C-alpha cells in the first residue's frame, strides 16, 4: 500500500474515533443528573438548567435629552439593578466636577431596565449645567456619562411625584394571583409597575403600565402567573412621573397548596438492634405528594454490589416525612454490612446515603 495513503487512512481513523468519543461523552453529560440533595441520587428526573443570573453592578445609562426651564430641569436615564436592590440619583453642577446631587430613588432589584427620571430645582436661569446618572447596589456604585443642559426663561411646570398605596392581593390560586394597588398621578402622566418575589428583596418585575394625568386615586392591578404553590410571596406597587419615583409598602400573600408532587426525599439513619444475625434498618421517607414505595438495599460490599433488598413497602401521597424501619435476618456474624434506603414514585427514584454496621460475634 502506498505509504502516503496509509498515513492519510490512519489520520482519518483517529479523527473518526475522536468524534465518536466526543459524541458519547456529550450524550452522557447531557443526561447526567447532578446530586444536589445531600448524598442522594435522583434518577428519572428531567435535566433542567435552573441557573439564575449572577448579581452584579447596576447598568447605568444617562439620557442626554433633558427638559430645562428657568430654574428647573427634568433629567432621565435607565438603570438595570442586575439582581440586587438598587438606588439611583443624579449629580449636577456648573462644571464637570459636578458637586451637587438629588435625592436617591429606589428602583428595586431584578434584571429589568428601569426608567429613572428626576426633577432638579433651584437652578440659575440661562446657565450651563453638567449632570450624570449614578446607581448603587450591594456590589458597588456606577457613574453614568456626563452631559450638559442650559436653563432658559421658560416657566417651570408645577407638579409632584405620584401618590401610591399597595393593596392586598386577590384571586390567590396555586400559581396565579392579582396584585393590587392605588395610584394618584397628581396631574402628570404616570408609569406604574409591581415587584414581587419570595423574599422582601422582591426581584421580579411586572410589565410597565401607563395611567392618565388625573388628580384622583386609581385602582391598578397586575395579573401574575407561574408562581409556586404553597409559597409565600412579597410584593409592592411602584410609580413614577417626571417629578420622581415612589415605592409602595411591601405586603405579602401565600399561594394555595398543596405544593406540586415531586420525587421522594429520603434520609438513611443509624442501624439499631444489632445482633450476630439480625439488625433493624432505619430511615425517613417523604413521599412529597405522590404515592411512594420504599425498600432497603444492603450488602457486605461498600459499592453495594451483589446486594440484597427488603420487600417493598408503600406510603400514601403525603408531604410529611415518615420514619420507616425494617428488620433483616439471616445475617453473617462479625461482618460489616452497608445499607441505604431507596424510595420511588412517579417522579423518580431516590437512593439515600450509605451507612454501615457490623454484626456481633
Coordinates of C-alpha atoms in Angstrom, one line a residue, residues 83-297:
X83 CA -30.2 41.3 40.6
X84 CA -29.7 43.5 43.7
X85 CA -31.7 46.2 45.3
X86 CA -30.6 49.4 43.7
X87 CA -31.0 53.2 44.2
X88 CA -30.3 56.0 41.7
X89 CA -29.6 59.7 41.9
X90 CA -28.2 62.5 39.8
X91 CA -25.2 64.7 40.3
X92 CA -25.1 68.1 38.7
X93 CA -23.2 71.4 38.8
X94 CA -21.8 74.3 36.7
X95 CA -18.6 72.4 36.0
X96 CA -17.8 68.9 35.0
X97 CA -16.7 68.3 38.7
X98 CA -20.5 68.4 39.5
X99 CA -20.7 68.8 43.3
X100 CA -24.5 68.7 43.9
X101 CA -26.8 65.8 43.9
X102 CA -30.5 65.0 44.0
X103 CA -32.4 62.7 46.5
X104 CA -31.9 59.0 46.0
X105 CA -34.7 56.9 44.5
X106 CA -35.3 53.2 44.9
X107 CA -35.9 51.1 41.8
X108 CA -35.8 47.7 43.5
X109 CA -34.0 44.6 42.1
X110 CA -34.4 42.2 39.2
X111 CA -32.9 42.3 35.7
X112 CA -35.1 44.9 34.1
X113 CA -34.2 48.3 32.6
X114 CA -35.9 51.0 34.7
X115 CA -36.6 54.5 33.5
X116 CA -35.1 56.9 36.1
X117 CA -36.5 60.5 35.9
X118 CA -35.6 63.2 38.4
X119 CA -36.8 66.8 38.7
X120 CA -34.0 69.2 39.7
X121 CA -34.9 72.6 41.2
X122 CA -33.1 75.7 42.4
X123 CA -31.1 76.3 39.3
X124 CA -29.9 79.6 37.9
X125 CA -31.6 80.8 34.7
X126 CA -29.7 80.9 31.4
X127 CA -26.9 78.8 32.8
X128 CA -25.0 75.8 31.6
X129 CA -25.0 72.8 33.8
X130 CA -23.3 69.4 33.8
X131 CA -25.1 66.2 35.0
X132 CA -24.9 62.5 35.2
X133 CA -26.9 59.5 36.5
X134 CA -25.5 57.3 39.2
X135 CA -26.7 54.0 40.7
X136 CA -25.6 51.8 43.6
X137 CA -26.3 48.2 44.8
X138 CA -24.6 45.8 47.2
X139 CA -21.9 45.1 44.6
X140 CA -20.9 48.8 44.1
X141 CA -21.6 52.2 42.5
X142 CA -21.7 53.0 38.8
X143 CA -21.5 56.6 37.4
X144 CA -23.1 57.3 34.1
X145 CA -21.8 59.5 31.3
X146 CA -21.8 63.3 31.9
X147 CA -23.9 65.5 29.7
X148 CA -24.9 69.2 29.7
X149 CA -28.0 71.3 29.5
X150 CA -28.8 75.0 29.7
X151 CA -31.6 76.6 31.6
X152 CA -33.7 79.3 29.9
X153 CA -36.5 81.7 30.7
X154 CA -39.4 79.2 30.3
X155 CA -41.6 79.0 33.5
X156 CA -41.3 75.5 35.1
X157 CA -44.2 73.1 35.2
X158 CA -46.0 72.6 38.5
X159 CA -46.4 69.1 39.9
X160 CA -45.3 66.4 42.3
X161 CA -44.4 62.7 42.2
X162 CA -47.3 60.2 42.2
X163 CA -49.0 59.2 45.4
X164 CA -49.4 55.4 45.8
X165 CA -50.6 52.6 48.1
X166 CA -50.1 48.9 47.9
X167 CA -53.3 46.9 48.4
X168 CA -54.0 43.3 49.4
X169 CA -53.5 40.6 46.7
X170 CA -56.7 39.0 45.4
X171 CA -57.7 35.9 43.4
X172 CA -54.9 33.9 45.0
X173 CA -54.6 30.4 43.5
X174 CA -51.9 27.8 43.4
X175 CA -49.9 29.5 40.6
X176 CA -51.7 32.8 39.9
X177 CA -52.6 36.0 41.7
X178 CA -53.8 39.5 41.2
X179 CA -51.5 42.2 42.7
X180 CA -53.4 45.4 43.6
X181 CA -52.5 49.0 44.3
X182 CA -53.7 52.5 44.1
X183 CA -52.0 55.5 42.4
X184 CA -52.8 59.2 42.1
X185 CA -50.9 60.6 39.1
X186 CA -51.1 64.1 40.6
X187 CA -51.9 65.6 37.2
X188 CA -48.9 64.0 35.4
X189 CA -48.7 61.1 33.0
X190 CA -47.5 58.3 35.3
X191 CA -45.9 54.9 34.8
X192 CA -46.5 52.1 37.3
X193 CA -45.5 48.5 37.9
X194 CA -45.4 45.8 40.5
X195 CA -42.4 44.0 42.0
X196 CA -42.7 40.6 43.7
X197 CA -40.6 37.7 44.9
X198 CA -40.2 35.0 47.6
X199 CA -38.2 37.4 49.9
X200 CA -38.7 41.0 50.8
X201 CA -35.9 41.8 48.3
X202 CA -38.5 41.1 45.6
X203 CA -36.6 40.8 42.3
X204 CA -39.4 40.1 39.7
X205 CA -41.0 43.0 37.8
X206 CA -44.3 43.0 36.0
X207 CA -44.8 44.9 32.8
X208 CA -44.8 48.7 32.9
X209 CA -48.3 50.3 32.6
X210 CA -49.2 54.0 32.0
X211 CA -52.0 55.9 33.7
X212 CA -53.7 59.1 32.7
X213 CA -52.8 62.5 34.1
X214 CA -55.7 62.8 36.5
X215 CA -55.7 64.0 40.1
X216 CA -57.7 61.2 41.6
X217 CA -56.9 57.8 43.2
X218 CA -56.9 55.0 40.6
X219 CA -57.1 51.3 41.3
X220 CA -54.5 49.3 39.4
X221 CA -53.6 45.6 39.2
X222 CA -51.3 43.2 37.6
X223 CA -52.2 39.5 37.0
X224 CA -49.3 37.3 37.7
X225 CA -48.8 33.6 36.8
X226 CA -46.1 31.0 37.1
X227 CA -46.0 31.1 40.9
X228 CA -45.1 28.1 43.1
X229 CA -47.9 26.5 45.1
X230 CA -48.0 26.9 48.9
X231 CA -45.3 29.6 48.8
X232 CA -45.2 33.0 50.5
X233 CA -44.6 36.0 48.2
X234 CA -43.9 39.6 48.9
X235 CA -44.9 42.5 46.6
X236 CA -45.4 46.2 46.2
X237 CA -46.6 48.8 43.6
X238 CA -44.2 51.4 42.3
X239 CA -44.9 54.5 40.2
X240 CA -43.1 57.4 38.6
X241 CA -43.6 60.6 36.6
X242 CA -41.3 63.4 35.6
X243 CA -41.2 64.6 39.2
X244 CA -39.8 61.4 40.7
X245 CA -40.2 57.7 41.6
X246 CA -42.1 56.4 44.6
X247 CA -42.3 52.9 46.1
X248 CA -45.4 51.4 47.9
X249 CA -45.2 49.5 51.1
X250 CA -44.4 45.8 50.9
X251 CA -47.2 43.3 51.6
X252 CA -47.3 39.5 51.3
X253 CA -49.6 36.6 50.3
X254 CA -49.3 32.8 50.2
X255 CA -50.3 30.8 47.2
X256 CA -52.7 28.0 47.7
X257 CA -51.4 24.4 48.2
X258 CA -50.6 21.7 48.3
X259 CA -47.3 22.0 46.5
X260 CA -46.9 20.0 43.3
X261 CA -45.7 16.5 43.8
X262 CA -42.0 15.7 43.3
X263 CA -39.6 12.8 43.7
X264 CA -39.4 11.5 47.3
X265 CA -36.9 12.7 49.8
X266 CA -35.1 10.1 51.9
X267 CA -32.6 10.0 54.8
X268 CA -30.7 7.0 56.0
X269 CA -30.5 6.7 59.8
X270 CA -28.3 4.6 62.1
X271 CA -28.9 0.9 62.3
X272 CA -30.2 -0.4 65.7
X273 CA -30.9 -3.7 67.4
X274 CA -27.8 -5.3 66.0
X275 CA -27.2 -9.0 66.9
X276 CA -25.0 -11.6 65.4
X277 CA -27.6 -12.4 62.7
X278 CA -30.1 -9.6 62.5
X279 CA -30.5 -5.8 62.7
X280 CA -33.1 -3.1 62.4
X281 CA -32.6 -0.7 59.4
X282 CA -33.9 2.8 59.9
X283 CA -34.6 5.8 57.7
X284 CA -37.1 8.6 56.9
X285 CA -39.1 8.9 53.7
X286 CA -41.1 11.9 52.5
X287 CA -43.4 11.0 49.6
X288 CA -43.6 14.7 48.5
X289 CA -47.2 14.4 47.5
X290 CA -47.2 11.2 45.4
X291 CA -47.9 7.6 46.3
X292 CA -44.4 6.1 47.1
X293 CA -42.8 2.7 47.6
X294 CA -39.6 2.2 49.6
X295 CA -37.2 -0.6 50.4
X296 CA -33.6 -1.1 51.7
X297 CA -30.6 -2.3 49.8

